[in-house]
Amino acid sequence: MSKRLRSSEVCADCSAQDPCWASINRGILICDECCSVHRSLGRHISQVRHLKHTPWPPTLLQMVETLYNNGANSIWEHSLLDPASVMSGRRKANPQDKVHPNKAEFIRAKYQMLAFVHRLPCRDDDSVTAKDLSKQLHSSVRTGNLETCLRLLSLGAQANFFHPEKGNTPLHVAAKAGQILQAELLAVYGADPGTQDSNGKTPVDYARQGGHHELAERLVEIQYELTDRLAFYLCGRKPEHKNGQHFIIPQMADSLDLSELAKAAKKKLQSLSNHLFEELAMDVYDEVDRRETDAVWLATQNHSTLVTETTVVPFLPVNPEYSSTRNQGRQKLARFNAHEFATLVIDILSDAKRRQQGNPLSGSKENVELILKSISNQHSSESQDNDQPDYDSVASDEDTDLETNAAKSNRQKSLDSDLSDGPVTAQEYMQVKNALVASEVKIQQLMKVNINLSDELRIMQKKASKLEKQNSMPESDYDNPTTSLELDETGSGRKGRQRSVIWQGEGSIPEDTDTAPSSNLPSTEDVIRKTEQITKNIQELLRAAQENKHDSYIPCSERIHVAVTEMAALFPKKPKSELVRTSLRLLTSSAYRLQSECKKTLPVETCPTTDIQLVTQQVIQCAYDIAKAAKQLVTITTKENNN
């Protein structure tokens, strides 16, 4: 894709140079800022994907390129091209415009309200109009004119329209004609590759019959896109459909001993009607897309945007076509921590395979929310008995983007055992192993992130030095902070060690129930100074990971833990601000998790390379969470102390 990018390419919404994202269903390229608005609208409005940092099926990318190069954007801005629109004061956004309200209002009008799309003459019977459009679509897909078909779809043509005279759907026609890009576009708009025509044949059958083997293979992939995406999310690979393998059911290391609550949740899932099960599966698919796109977003942004208006999407946006109950259930998915969400994904994969193989269970009208609640309760009860939780269960509307990264971490935590289509072969094992090598890319990204973070902290420090001197620091309700003089050569002080014992037992902020909540916050300068130390230590750890110096993990993690301890000690024992408590909880629990992961490198001589790679990815993830939490605390204290 990078070879294709040209300086002439601009964002479809604000004309900014070198857009990095694509909206697949709109056939356009967009910049970072406009992408943040697209994401907030939901996938039912715009399906975004990064051009470089997200895997693309080659023909899907080719479809977007073709639409973009053939002026697909004019479909969505038809009336703006009319000179009269200039006279009326309507214009598209500029790169210099603010995201809110300027760009956001324009993008909502353009895609959500379809305010600028060419309107057909009003007719009394809308269904006839839709039928006519669908018949035109049915005829057009046998050609290579993608933008014509996109225009018809934008006006209301149905991708799954069954032509009463022809006895087939547009996808059947595209498959017969070998139009693979048309098939991609139809699939984006919901066309089903498994639909049978009046002769009982599917689009896949016609593609094979016509010798269009690439198209046939791609249609099979599209047919299993939902379950493939869920499997890839957890274990980093997809089934080999060409070899007759259509499902991968990952297994987590700690899922063998299922609790009664877990069994009950699984039973409720199995008892759902096919319709309700499909709805739940699609909602989980959307949540996977949200979490994965958040991870790409966090890895590719200039991280000064993390605390501005263009932050990640905290939960699935409302889809007005769904009931309020379903929308509430969709949003609750964001509160699932990585372990809970992975359990739900695995159960859905298992049941999808069972249903396809025709093993129906007795129907039931159990509410989908009961399933989500049961899984959540199961892990809540388990975490109470677990002193070393695998993942931080903190989730608030301000901080749910962190779960994206925890879920990524969970992908390596999962044991990639394909229990559904035969044993894991040597080839499959190598595929997983090769996928783990991608951690090198993440290391490079995080090194860049931390360099940006250091620069930003220096800027904040300069600003803070201009503020009025704080009169006197109120004594912290925490234990007295450990100073650098109290540290021994290993970087851990006596009081720091005492504090770490408390955190290791709880994995969160120690709270004294007898202490009243305090709104006192440390000075911005102190917080910046401690954050710089944390950042410096994280950079040392990432360099060690980059250079495969695994024996440096433990001393680096100890220095990070001490720096985190000192920073947390600056804050009251019981902060009044929920945001401060959330950030401190993430900071301290991530530091503890980091130490736990680094200790796994001790028996180096007995640890296979793959295990080291797994540990490295976990270590990188913990370091990222620590850096983000520290930055949040800097931002909070800077804002509060400036008020």
GROMACS .gro file of N, CA, C and O in nm, residues 401-474:
model
  296
  401ASP      N    1  -1.043   0.186   2.667
  401ASP     CA    2  -0.951   0.157   2.557
  401ASP      C    3  -0.835   0.070   2.603
  401ASP      O    4  -0.773   0.001   2.524
  402LEU      N    5  -0.805   0.072   2.734
  402LEU     CA    6  -0.695  -0.010   2.783
  402LEU      C    7  -0.723  -0.157   2.764
  402LEU      O    8  -0.631  -0.237   2.753
  403GLU      N    9  -0.850  -0.194   2.762
  403GLU     CA   10  -0.881  -0.335   2.748
  403GLU      C   11  -0.845  -0.386   2.611
  403GLU      O   12  -0.824  -0.504   2.591
  404THR      N   13  -0.838  -0.296   2.512
  404THR     CA   14  -0.793  -0.337   2.380
  404THR      C   15  -0.655  -0.399   2.391
  404THR      O   16  -0.628  -0.505   2.336
  405ASN      N   17  -0.567  -0.329   2.463
  405ASN     CA   18  -0.431  -0.379   2.476
  405ASN      C   19  -0.425  -0.506   2.560
  405ASN      O   20  -0.348  -0.597   2.532
  406ALA      N   21  -0.508  -0.512   2.665
  406ALA     CA   22  -0.510  -0.634   2.745
  406ALA      C   23  -0.558  -0.751   2.662
  406ALA      O   24  -0.509  -0.863   2.676
  407ALA      N   25  -0.655  -0.725   2.575
  407ALA     CA   26  -0.705  -0.832   2.490
  407ALA      C   27  -0.599  -0.877   2.393
  407ALA      O   28  -0.587  -0.996   2.361
  408LYS      N   29  -0.519  -0.783   2.342
  408LYS     CA   30  -0.407  -0.820   2.256
  408LYS      C   31  -0.311  -0.910   2.332
  408LYS      O   32  -0.260  -1.008   2.281
  409SER      N   33  -0.286  -0.872   2.458
  409SER     CA   34  -0.198  -0.953   2.540
  409SER      C   35  -0.255  -1.093   2.558
  409SER      O   36  -0.183  -1.191   2.561
  410ASN      N   37  -0.387  -1.100   2.568
  410ASN     CA   38  -0.452  -1.229   2.588
  410ASN      C   39  -0.434  -1.322   2.469
  410ASN      O   40  -0.437  -1.443   2.482
  411ARG      N   41  -0.413  -1.262   2.351
  411ARG     CA   42  -0.392  -1.345   2.233
  411ARG      C   43  -0.270  -1.434   2.251
  411ARG      O   44  -0.268  -1.550   2.213
  412GLN      N   45  -0.164  -1.378   2.312
  412GLN     CA   46  -0.047  -1.461   2.335
  412GLN      C   47  -0.067  -1.555   2.453
  412GLN      O   48  -0.006  -1.660   2.460
  413LYS      N   49  -0.153  -1.513   2.548
  413LYS     CA   50  -0.180  -1.597   2.663
  413LYS      C   51  -0.252  -1.724   2.622
  413LYS      O   52  -0.235  -1.829   2.682
  414SER      N   53  -0.334  -1.716   2.516
  414SER     CA   54  -0.411  -1.831   2.472
  414SER      C   55  -0.318  -1.938   2.419
  414SER      O   56  -0.219  -1.910   2.352
  415LEU      N   57  -0.349  -2.062   2.451
  415LEU     CA   58  -0.278  -2.174   2.391
  415LEU      C   59  -0.349  -2.209   2.263
  415LEU      O   60  -0.466  -2.246   2.265
  416ASP      N   61  -0.278  -2.200   2.151
  416ASP     CA   62  -0.342  -2.215   2.022
  416ASP      C   63  -0.361  -2.364   1.991
  416ASP      O   64  -0.287  -2.422   1.912
  417SER      N   65  -0.459  -2.427   2.054
  417SER     CA   66  -0.487  -2.568   2.031
  417SER      C   67  -0.611  -2.580   1.946
  417SER      O   68  -0.718  -2.541   1.986
  418ASP      N   69  -0.595  -2.636   1.827
  418ASP     CA   70  -0.710  -2.653   1.740
  418ASP      C   71  -0.773  -2.787   1.773
  418ASP      O   72  -0.730  -2.891   1.725
  419LEU      N   73  -0.876  -2.784   1.859
  419LEU     CA   74  -0.939  -2.907   1.903
  419LEU      C   75  -1.058  -2.944   1.816
  419LEU      O   76  -1.125  -3.042   1.844
  420SER      N   77  -1.085  -2.862   1.713
  420SER     CA   78  -1.207  -2.885   1.638
  420SER      C   79  -1.184  -2.955   1.505
  420SER      O   80  -1.268  -3.026   1.457
  421ASP      N   81  -1.068  -2.935   1.442
  421ASP     CA   82  -1.045  -2.991   1.309
  421ASP      C   83  -0.915  -3.070   1.306
  421ASP      O   84  -0.838  -3.062   1.212
  422GLY      N   85  -0.886  -3.144   1.410
  422GLY     CA   86  -0.768  -3.228   1.410
  422GLY      C   87  -0.655  -3.165   1.488
  422GLY      O   88  -0.660  -3.050   1.530
  423PRO      N   89  -0.546  -3.238   1.511
  423PRO     CA   90  -0.433  -3.189   1.591
  423PRO      C   91  -0.356  -3.080   1.518
  423PRO      O   92  -0.366  -3.063   1.397
  424VAL      N   93  -0.278  -3.003   1.595
  424VAL     CA   94  -0.196  -2.898   1.538
  424VAL      C   95  -0.078  -2.960   1.466
  424VAL      O   96  -0.004  -3.042   1.522
  425THR      N   97  -0.059  -2.925   1.339
  425THR     CA   98   0.051  -2.979   1.261
  425THR      C   99   0.176  -2.894   1.281
  425THR      O  100   0.170  -2.782   1.334
  426ALA      N  101   0.289  -2.947   1.234
  426ALA     CA  102   0.414  -2.872   1.245
  426ALA      C  103   0.405  -2.741   1.166
  426ALA      O  104   0.455  -2.637   1.208
  427GLN      N  105   0.338  -2.748   1.051
  427GLN     CA  106   0.322  -2.627   0.970
  427GLN      C  107   0.241  -2.521   1.044
  427GLN      O  108   0.275  -2.404   1.044
  428GLU      N  109   0.132  -2.565   1.109
  428GLU     CA  110   0.049  -2.471   1.183
  428GLU      C  111   0.125  -2.412   1.301
  428GLU      O  112   0.112  -2.293   1.333
  429TYR      N  113   0.205  -2.495   1.366
  429TYR     CA  114   0.285  -2.448   1.479
  429TYR      C  115   0.383  -2.340   1.432
  429TYR      O  116   0.401  -2.237   1.498
  430MET      N  117   0.443  -2.361   1.315
  430MET     CA  118   0.537  -2.263   1.263
  430MET      C  119   0.467  -2.133   1.227
  430MET      O  120   0.522  -2.024   1.241
  431GLN      N  121   0.341  -2.144   1.182
  431GLN     CA  122   0.265  -2.024   1.150
  431GLN      C  123   0.246  -1.938   1.274
  431GLN      O  124   0.261  -1.816   1.271
  432VAL      N  125   0.213  -2.004   1.384
  432VAL     CA  126   0.194  -1.931   1.510
  432VAL      C  127   0.327  -1.869   1.554
  432VAL      O  128   0.334  -1.754   1.597
  433LYS      N  129   0.433  -1.949   1.542
  433LYS     CA  130   0.564  -1.901   1.583
  433LYS      C  131   0.606  -1.780   1.500
  433LYS      O  132   0.657  -1.680   1.553
  434ASN      N  133   0.581  -1.786   1.369
  434ASN     CA  134   0.617  -1.673   1.283
  434ASN      C  135   0.535  -1.550   1.317
  434ASN      O  136   0.582  -1.437   1.308
  435ALA      N  137   0.409  -1.574   1.356
  435ALA     CA  138   0.324  -1.460   1.391
  435ALA      C  139   0.379  -1.387   1.513
  435ALA      O  140   0.366  -1.264   1.526
  436LEU      N  141   0.443  -1.462   1.602
  436LEU     CA  142   0.497  -1.399   1.722
  436LEU      C  143   0.617  -1.310   1.692
  436LEU      O  144   0.648  -1.219   1.768
  437VAL      N  145   0.682  -1.337   1.580
  437VAL     CA  146   0.796  -1.253   1.544
  437VAL      C  147   0.751  -1.110   1.520
  437VAL      O  148   0.829  -1.015   1.528
  438ALA      N  149   0.622  -1.094   1.494
  438ALA     CA  150   0.568  -0.959   1.471
  438ALA      C  151   0.584  -0.871   1.594
  438ALA      O  152   0.563  -0.750   1.588
  439SER      N  153   0.620  -0.931   1.707
  439SER     CA  154   0.640  -0.850   1.827
  439SER      C  155   0.751  -0.747   1.807
  439SER      O  156   0.753  -0.643   1.871
  440GLU      N  157   0.841  -0.778   1.714
  440GLU     CA  158   0.949  -0.684   1.687
  440GLU      C  159   0.894  -0.550   1.637
  440GLU      O  160   0.942  -0.443   1.673
  441VAL      N  161   0.789  -0.558   1.556
  441VAL     CA  162   0.725  -0.436   1.506
  441VAL      C  163   0.667  -0.356   1.621
  441VAL      O  164   0.680  -0.234   1.628
  442LYS      N  165   0.601  -0.428   1.715
  442LYS     CA  166   0.541  -0.359   1.830
  442LYS      C  167   0.647  -0.292   1.916
  442LYS      O  168   0.627  -0.183   1.968
  443ILE      N  169   0.764  -0.360   1.928
  443ILE     CA  170   0.874  -0.300   2.005
  443ILE      C  171   0.914  -0.167   1.942
  443ILE      O  172   0.930  -0.066   2.011
  444GLN      N  173   0.931  -0.169   1.810
  444GLN     CA  174   0.970  -0.046   1.741
  444GLN      C  175   0.867   0.064   1.762
  444GLN      O  176   0.901   0.180   1.787
  445GLN      N  177   0.738   0.027   1.755
  445GLN     CA  178   0.632   0.125   1.774
  445GLN      C  179   0.636   0.184   1.914
  445GLN      O  180   0.622   0.305   1.933
  446LEU      N  181   0.655   0.098   2.013
  446LEU     CA  182   0.655   0.146   2.151
  446LEU      C  183   0.778   0.228   2.182
  446LEU      O  184   0.774   0.320   2.264
  447MET      N  185   0.891   0.194   2.118
  447MET     CA  186   1.009   0.278   2.135
  447MET      C  187   0.978   0.420   2.087
  447MET      O  188   1.013   0.519   2.151
  448LYS      N  189   0.909   0.428   1.972
  448LYS     CA  190   0.873   0.559   1.918
  448LYS      C  191   0.775   0.630   2.011
  448LYS      O  192   0.784   0.750   2.036
  449VAL      N  193   0.677   0.553   2.064
  449VAL     CA  194   0.579   0.609   2.156
  449VAL      C  195   0.648   0.670   2.277
  449VAL      O  196   0.616   0.781   2.320
  450ASN      N  197   0.745   0.600   2.333
  450ASN     CA  198   0.810   0.648   2.454
  450ASN      C  199   0.900   0.767   2.427
  450ASN      O  200   0.917   0.853   2.512
  451ILE      N  201   0.958   0.773   2.307
  451ILE     CA  202   1.036   0.891   2.271
  451ILE      C  203   0.943   1.012   2.265
  451ILE      O  204   0.974   1.119   2.317
  452ASN      N  205   0.826   0.993   2.200
  452ASN     CA  206   0.727   1.101   2.194
  452ASN      C  207   0.681   1.142   2.334
  452ASN      O  208   0.661   1.259   2.364
  453LEU      N  209   0.663   1.041   2.420
  453LEU     CA  210   0.619   1.068   2.556
  453LEU      C  211   0.723   1.151   2.631
  453LEU      O  212   0.689   1.245   2.702
  454SER      N  213   0.851   1.117   2.613
  454SER     CA  214   0.958   1.192   2.679
  454SER      C  215   0.958   1.338   2.634
  454SER      O  216   0.970   1.430   2.714
  455ASP      N  217   0.944   1.357   2.503
  455ASP     CA  218   0.940   1.493   2.450
  455ASP      C  219   0.823   1.571   2.508
  455ASP      O  220   0.836   1.688   2.545
  456GLU      N  221   0.708   1.505   2.514
  456GLU     CA  222   0.589   1.574   2.564
  456GLU      C  223   0.604   1.609   2.712
  456GLU      O  224   0.561   1.715   2.757
  457LEU      N  225   0.665   1.519   2.787
  457LEU     CA  226   0.683   1.545   2.930
  457LEU      C  227   0.777   1.664   2.952
  457LEU      O  228   0.757   1.743   3.043
  458ARG      N  229   0.879   1.675   2.867
  458ARG     CA  230   0.970   1.789   2.881
  458ARG      C  231   0.896   1.920   2.855
  458ARG      O  232   0.920   2.021   2.922
  459ILE      N  233   0.807   1.917   2.757
  459ILE     CA  234   0.727   2.037   2.728
  459ILE      C  235   0.639   2.071   2.847
  459ILE      O  236   0.629   2.187   2.889
  460MET      N  237   0.575   1.967   2.904
  460MET     CA  238   0.489   1.990   3.021
  460MET      C  239   0.570   2.044   3.139
  460MET      O  240   0.522   2.127   3.216
  461GLN      N  241   0.693   1.992   3.152
  461GLN     CA  242   0.776   2.036   3.264
  461GLN      C  243   0.810   2.185   3.251
  461GLN      O  244   0.809   2.260   3.350
  462LYS      N  245   0.836   2.228   3.129
  462LYS     CA  246   0.867   2.369   3.108
  462LYS      C  247   0.746   2.456   3.142
  462LYS      O  248   0.759   2.562   3.203
  463LYS      N  249   0.627   2.407   3.100
  463LYS     CA  250   0.506   2.482   3.132
  463LYS      C  251   0.481   2.486   3.282
  463LYS      O  252   0.442   2.588   3.339
  464ALA      N  253   0.508   2.370   3.346
  464ALA     CA  254   0.483   2.363   3.490
  464ALA      C  255   0.575   2.457   3.567
  464ALA      O  256   0.537   2.514   3.670
  465SER      N  257   0.698   2.472   3.518
  465SER     CA  258   0.794   2.557   3.590
  465SER      C  259   0.751   2.703   3.589
  465SER      O  260   0.794   2.782   3.673
  466LYS      N  261   0.665   2.738   3.493
  466LYS     CA  262   0.618   2.876   3.485
  466LYS      C  263   0.501   2.901   3.579
  466LYS      O  264   0.462   3.016   3.602
  467LEU      N  265   0.443   2.794   3.628
  467LEU     CA  266   0.331   2.812   3.720
  467LEU      C  267   0.380   2.864   3.854
  467LEU      O  268   0.498   2.851   3.889
  468GLU      N  269   0.289   2.916   3.930
  468GLU     CA  270   0.328   2.963   4.063
  468GLU      C  271   0.372   2.846   4.148
  468GLU      O  272   0.320   2.736   4.138
  469LYS      N  273   0.470   2.872   4.233
  469LYS     CA  274   0.520   2.768   4.322
  469LYS      C  275   0.409   2.723   4.416
  469LYS      O  276   0.335   2.806   4.469
  470GLN      N  277   0.399   2.593   4.431
  470GLN     CA  278   0.302   2.542   4.527
  470GLN      C  279   0.349   2.583   4.668
  470GLN      O  280   0.468   2.579   4.698
  471ASN      N  281   0.258   2.631   4.751
  471ASN     CA  282   0.296   2.680   4.884
  471ASN      C  283   0.371   2.574   4.962
  471ASN      O  284   0.487   2.589   4.997
  472SER      N  285   0.305   2.467   4.991
  472SER     CA  286   0.373   2.358   5.061
  472SER      C  287   0.296   2.232   5.031
  472SER      O  288   0.174   2.232   5.031
  473MET      N  289   0.369   2.125   5.005
  473MET     CA  290   0.304   2.000   4.971
  473MET      C  291   0.236   1.942   5.095
  473MET      O  292   0.300   1.922   5.197
  474PRO      N  293   0.105   1.914   5.090
  474PRO     CA  294   0.041   1.847   5.203
  474PRO      C  295   0.099   1.708   5.218
  474PRO      O  296   0.128   1.642   5.120
   0.00000   0.00000   0.00000
